[in-house]
């Protein structure tokens, strides 16, 4: 819903906020802020077969990147071969768990785990792992880019009106 906001905590006590600016034709426009400063805009669309990232900073992603398959089934996997402007995004996502019990900042969740261990993003070796919880979305995200690892954990969620 417009106005929904996720607040994540990362390393070095960094605060990352993701908020829903608007939803048009089923496509949500999100703004990401790091320590209160806008750093990215993206568009996400939920379709019967999955959740897709369709744009980054107003640039379309052909074809859109599916980052969660629906319905979520353990061992489901899919290839990603897309572009953002002239930058290639290639790799494979797999649902490694359907109902993993996870504690994130003192809260218990049952999450779908999606892993992309070997991505090439604009020529950089990247791995990403998402934990999706019902009614919350991403409750944890870990990624490694060029050997640098980061983990984001959901600290607060506010649903829009």
PDB file of C-alpha atoms in Angstrom:
ATOM      1  CA  UNK A   1       0.000   0.000   0.000  1.00  0.00           C
ATOM      2  CA  UNK A   2       1.248   3.539  -0.628  1.00  0.00           C
ATOM      3  CA  UNK A   3       2.920   4.865   2.502  1.00  0.00           C
ATOM      4  CA  UNK A   4       4.109   1.440   3.667  1.00  0.00           C
ATOM      5  CA  UNK A   5       7.651   1.604   5.053  1.00  0.00           C
ATOM      6  CA  UNK A   6      10.285  -0.976   5.968  1.00  0.00           C
ATOM      7  CA  UNK A   7      13.190   0.102   8.179  1.00  0.00           C
ATOM      8  CA  UNK A   8      16.291  -2.100   8.111  1.00  0.00           C
ATOM      9  CA  UNK A   9      19.444  -2.027  10.191  1.00  0.00           C
ATOM     10  CA  UNK A  10      22.751  -2.849   8.574  1.00  0.00           C
ATOM     11  CA  UNK A  11      26.395  -2.864   9.550  1.00  0.00           C
ATOM     12  CA  UNK A  12      27.891   0.186  11.272  1.00  0.00           C
ATOM     13  CA  UNK A  13      24.393   0.930  12.642  1.00  0.00           C
ATOM     14  CA  UNK A  14      23.300   2.080   9.197  1.00  0.00           C
ATOM     15  CA  UNK A  15      19.551   2.696   8.741  1.00  0.00           C
ATOM     16  CA  UNK A  16      17.961   1.798   5.401  1.00  0.00           C
ATOM     17  CA  UNK A  17      14.351   2.716   4.712  1.00  0.00           C
ATOM     18  CA  UNK A  18      12.269   1.465   1.814  1.00  0.00           C
ATOM     19  CA  UNK A  19       8.944   3.202   1.282  1.00  0.00           C
ATOM     20  CA  UNK A  20       6.116   2.758  -1.190  1.00  0.00           C
ATOM     21  CA  UNK A  21       5.593   6.049  -3.020  1.00  0.00           C
ATOM     22  CA  UNK A  22       2.752   4.959  -5.293  1.00  0.00           C
ATOM     23  CA  UNK A  23       1.075   2.020  -6.985  1.00  0.00           C
ATOM     24  CA  UNK A  24      -0.056   2.319 -10.601  1.00  0.00           C
ATOM     25  CA  UNK A  25      -1.540  -0.589 -12.583  1.00  0.00           C
ATOM     26  CA  UNK A  26      -0.282  -3.026  -9.938  1.00  0.00           C
ATOM     27  CA  UNK A  27       3.271  -1.699 -10.094  1.00  0.00           C
ATOM     28  CA  UNK A  28       4.710  -0.190  -6.884  1.00  0.00           C
ATOM     29  CA  UNK A  29       7.288   2.591  -7.001  1.00  0.00           C
ATOM     30  CA  UNK A  30       9.676   2.370  -4.039  1.00  0.00           C
ATOM     31  CA  UNK A  31      12.292   4.787  -2.738  1.00  0.00           C
ATOM     32  CA  UNK A  32      15.296   3.550  -0.768  1.00  0.00           C
ATOM     33  CA  UNK A  33      16.900   5.930   1.729  1.00  0.00           C
ATOM     34  CA  UNK A  34      20.194   5.355   3.534  1.00  0.00           C
ATOM     35  CA  UNK A  35      20.530   7.330   6.749  1.00  0.00           C
ATOM     36  CA  UNK A  36      17.671   9.554   5.545  1.00  0.00           C
ATOM     37  CA  UNK A  37      19.079  10.291   2.080  1.00  0.00           C
ATOM     38  CA  UNK A  38      17.364   8.932  -1.063  1.00  0.00           C
ATOM     39  CA  UNK A  39      19.761   6.630  -2.941  1.00  0.00           C
ATOM     40  CA  UNK A  40      17.548   4.656  -5.345  1.00  0.00           C
ATOM     41  CA  UNK A  41      14.114   4.289  -6.865  1.00  0.00           C
ATOM     42  CA  UNK A  42      12.755   1.015  -8.146  1.00  0.00           C
ATOM     43  CA  UNK A  43       9.522  -0.429  -9.439  1.00  0.00           C
ATOM     44  CA  UNK A  44       8.201  -3.811  -8.356  1.00  0.00           C
ATOM     45  CA  UNK A  45       5.239  -5.749  -9.682  1.00  0.00           C
ATOM     46  CA  UNK A  46       3.502  -8.821  -8.258  1.00  0.00           C
ATOM     47  CA  UNK A  47       2.242 -11.202 -10.926  1.00  0.00           C
ATOM     48  CA  UNK A  48       0.686 -14.678 -10.605  1.00  0.00           C
ATOM     49  CA  UNK A  49       4.072 -16.365 -11.212  1.00  0.00           C
ATOM     50  CA  UNK A  50       6.240 -14.118  -9.052  1.00  0.00           C
ATOM     51  CA  UNK A  51       7.472 -10.765  -7.789  1.00  0.00           C
ATOM     52  CA  UNK A  52       9.482  -8.798 -10.355  1.00  0.00           C
ATOM     53  CA  UNK A  53      11.783  -5.765 -10.265  1.00  0.00           C
ATOM     54  CA  UNK A  54      10.797  -3.852 -13.414  1.00  0.00           C
ATOM     55  CA  UNK A  55      12.787  -0.589 -13.160  1.00  0.00           C
ATOM     56  CA  UNK A  56      15.788   0.846 -11.342  1.00  0.00           C
ATOM     57  CA  UNK A  57      16.086   4.644 -11.147  1.00  0.00           C
ATOM     58  CA  UNK A  58      13.484   5.002 -13.921  1.00  0.00           C
ATOM     59  CA  UNK A  59      15.438   2.680 -16.270  1.00  0.00           C
ATOM     60  CA  UNK A  60      13.378  -0.309 -17.456  1.00  0.00           C
ATOM     61  CA  UNK A  61      14.854  -3.769 -16.809  1.00  0.00           C
ATOM     62  CA  UNK A  62      14.316  -5.965 -19.881  1.00  0.00           C
ATOM     63  CA  UNK A  63      13.174  -8.560 -19.064  1.00  0.00           C
ATOM     64  CA  UNK A  64      12.096  -7.753 -15.484  1.00  0.00           C
ATOM     65  CA  UNK A  65      14.017  -9.654 -12.774  1.00  0.00           C
ATOM     66  CA  UNK A  66      11.954 -12.204 -10.848  1.00  0.00           C
ATOM     67  CA  UNK A  67      13.255 -12.326  -7.274  1.00  0.00           C
ATOM     68  CA  UNK A  68      10.472 -14.427  -5.745  1.00  0.00           C
ATOM     69  CA  UNK A  69       8.595 -17.205  -7.544  1.00  0.00           C
ATOM     70  CA  UNK A  70       4.910 -17.665  -6.747  1.00  0.00           C
ATOM     71  CA  UNK A  71       3.642 -19.940  -5.455  1.00  0.00           C
ATOM     72  CA  UNK A  72       6.810 -20.416  -3.395  1.00  0.00           C
ATOM     73  CA  UNK A  73       7.937 -24.045  -3.604  1.00  0.00           C
ATOM     74  CA  UNK A  74      11.171 -25.487  -2.211  1.00  0.00           C
ATOM     75  CA  UNK A  75      13.747 -26.240  -4.937  1.00  0.00           C
ATOM     76  CA  UNK A  76      11.991 -24.061  -7.543  1.00  0.00           C
ATOM     77  CA  UNK A  77      14.650 -22.236  -9.540  1.00  0.00           C
ATOM     78  CA  UNK A  78      14.782 -19.769 -12.413  1.00  0.00           C
ATOM     79  CA  UNK A  79      17.383 -18.041 -14.531  1.00  0.00           C
ATOM     80  CA  UNK A  80      17.909 -14.286 -14.675  1.00  0.00           C
ATOM     81  CA  UNK A  81      19.349 -12.767 -17.846  1.00  0.00           C
ATOM     82  CA  UNK A  82      18.473  -9.074 -17.923  1.00  0.00           C
ATOM     83  CA  UNK A  83      19.944  -5.641 -18.487  1.00  0.00           C
ATOM     84  CA  UNK A  84      19.796  -2.309 -16.705  1.00  0.00           C
ATOM     85  CA  UNK A  85      20.832   0.212 -19.321  1.00  0.00           C
ATOM     86  CA  UNK A  86      23.878  -1.595 -20.784  1.00  0.00           C
ATOM     87  CA  UNK A  87      24.754  -3.493 -17.597  1.00  0.00           C
ATOM     88  CA  UNK A  88      24.157  -7.267 -17.628  1.00  0.00           C
ATOM     89  CA  UNK A  89      22.482  -9.098 -14.738  1.00  0.00           C
ATOM     90  CA  UNK A  90      22.884 -12.890 -14.964  1.00  0.00           C
ATOM     91  CA  UNK A  91      22.402 -15.661 -12.484  1.00  0.00           C
ATOM     92  CA  UNK A  92      20.025 -18.181 -11.008  1.00  0.00           C
ATOM     93  CA  UNK A  93      17.681 -17.965  -8.027  1.00  0.00           C
ATOM     94  CA  UNK A  94      16.514 -21.011  -6.056  1.00  0.00           C
ATOM     95  CA  UNK A  95      13.970 -21.288  -3.261  1.00  0.00           C
ATOM     96  CA  UNK A  96      16.046 -23.164  -0.692  1.00  0.00           C
ATOM     97  CA  UNK A  97      13.416 -23.208   2.075  1.00  0.00           C
ATOM     98  CA  UNK A  98       9.642 -22.692   2.138  1.00  0.00           C
ATOM     99  CA  UNK A  99       9.165 -22.238   5.885  1.00  0.00           C
ATOM    100  CA  UNK A 100      12.450 -21.513   7.635  1.00  0.00           C
ATOM    101  CA  UNK A 101      12.074 -20.338  11.210  1.00  0.00           C
ATOM    102  CA  UNK A 102      14.236 -17.269  11.664  1.00  0.00           C
ATOM    103  CA  UNK A 103      14.731 -14.715  14.439  1.00  0.00           C
ATOM    104  CA  UNK A 104      15.334 -11.186  13.194  1.00  0.00           C
ATOM    105  CA  UNK A 105      16.021  -8.538  15.832  1.00  0.00           C
ATOM    106  CA  UNK A 106      14.081 -10.398  18.558  1.00  0.00           C
ATOM    107  CA  UNK A 107      11.087 -11.224  16.312  1.00  0.00           C
ATOM    108  CA  UNK A 108      10.289 -14.719  15.063  1.00  0.00           C
ATOM    109  CA  UNK A 109       9.272 -15.268  11.453  1.00  0.00           C
ATOM    110  CA  UNK A 110       8.585 -18.187   9.172  1.00  0.00           C
ATOM    111  CA  UNK A 111      10.233 -17.262   5.896  1.00  0.00           C
ATOM    112  CA  UNK A 112      10.660 -18.347   2.301  1.00  0.00           C
ATOM    113  CA  UNK A 113      14.396 -18.298   1.539  1.00  0.00           C
ATOM    114  CA  UNK A 114      15.558 -17.351  -1.964  1.00  0.00           C
ATOM    115  CA  UNK A 115      19.231 -17.758  -2.767  1.00  0.00           C
ATOM    116  CA  UNK A 116      21.219 -16.441  -5.722  1.00  0.00           C
ATOM    117  CA  UNK A 117      24.784 -17.536  -4.926  1.00  0.00           C
ATOM    118  CA  UNK A 118      26.463 -16.822  -8.279  1.00  0.00           C
ATOM    119  CA  UNK A 119      25.294 -13.650  -9.983  1.00  0.00           C
ATOM    120  CA  UNK A 120      27.171 -11.466 -12.425  1.00  0.00           C
ATOM    121  CA  UNK A 121      25.972  -7.895 -12.046  1.00  0.00           C
ATOM    122  CA  UNK A 122      27.706  -5.506 -14.414  1.00  0.00           C
ATOM    123  CA  UNK A 123      30.788  -7.742 -14.441  1.00  0.00           C
ATOM    124  CA  UNK A 124      30.961  -8.029 -10.638  1.00  0.00           C
ATOM    125  CA  UNK A 125      30.575 -11.369  -8.863  1.00  0.00           C
ATOM    126  CA  UNK A 126      27.624 -11.036  -6.507  1.00  0.00           C
ATOM    127  CA  UNK A 127      25.613 -13.329  -4.267  1.00  0.00           C
ATOM    128  CA  UNK A 128      22.276 -12.508  -2.674  1.00  0.00           C
ATOM    129  CA  UNK A 129      19.929 -14.232  -0.248  1.00  0.00           C
ATOM    130  CA  UNK A 130      16.443 -13.035   0.719  1.00  0.00           C
ATOM    131  CA  UNK A 131      14.155 -14.115   3.552  1.00  0.00           C
ATOM    132  CA  UNK A 132      10.496 -13.292   2.753  1.00  0.00           C
ATOM    133  CA  UNK A 133       7.853 -13.462   5.516  1.00  0.00           C
ATOM    134  CA  UNK A 134       4.095 -13.330   4.916  1.00  0.00           C
ATOM    135  CA  UNK A 135       2.578  -9.855   5.472  1.00  0.00           C
ATOM    136  CA  UNK A 136       6.086  -8.354   5.911  1.00  0.00           C
ATOM    137  CA  UNK A 137       8.023  -8.995   2.712  1.00  0.00           C
ATOM    138  CA  UNK A 138      11.804  -9.015   3.045  1.00  0.00           C
ATOM    139  CA  UNK A 139      12.730  -9.492   6.716  1.00  0.00           C
ATOM    140  CA  UNK A 140      16.409 -10.207   6.057  1.00  0.00           C
ATOM    141  CA  UNK A 141      18.765  -9.730   3.136  1.00  0.00           C
ATOM    142  CA  UNK A 142      22.382 -10.773   2.873  1.00  0.00           C
ATOM    143  CA  UNK A 143      24.595 -10.034  -0.081  1.00  0.00           C
ATOM    144  CA  UNK A 144      28.203 -10.124  -1.123  1.00  0.00           C
ATOM    145  CA  UNK A 145      29.487  -7.798  -3.850  1.00  0.00           C
ATOM    146  CA  UNK A 146      33.093  -8.198  -4.977  1.00  0.00           C
ATOM    147  CA  UNK A 147      33.929  -9.945  -1.700  1.00  0.00           C
ATOM    148  CA  UNK A 148      32.266  -7.351   0.558  1.00  0.00           C
ATOM    149  CA  UNK A 149      29.438  -8.842   2.635  1.00  0.00           C
ATOM    150  CA  UNK A 150      26.472  -7.001   4.150  1.00  0.00           C
ATOM    151  CA  UNK A 151      23.383  -8.081   6.064  1.00  0.00           C
ATOM    152  CA  UNK A 152      20.202  -6.050   6.451  1.00  0.00           C
ATOM    153  CA  UNK A 153      17.583  -6.994   9.050  1.00  0.00           C
ATOM    154  CA  UNK A 154      14.060  -5.641   9.375  1.00  0.00           C
ATOM    155  CA  UNK A 155      13.828  -3.384  12.439  1.00  0.00           C
ATOM    156  CA  UNK A 156      10.349  -1.924  11.825  1.00  0.00           C
ATOM    157  CA  UNK A 157       7.456  -2.160   9.387  1.00  0.00           C
ATOM    158  CA  UNK A 158       4.612   0.315   9.048  1.00  0.00           C
ATOM    159  CA  UNK A 159       1.743  -0.508   6.709  1.00  0.00           C
ATOM    160  CA  UNK A 160       0.391   2.357   4.648  1.00  0.00           C
ATOM    161  CA  UNK A 161      -3.195   3.509   5.035  1.00  0.00           C
TER     162      UNK A 161
END
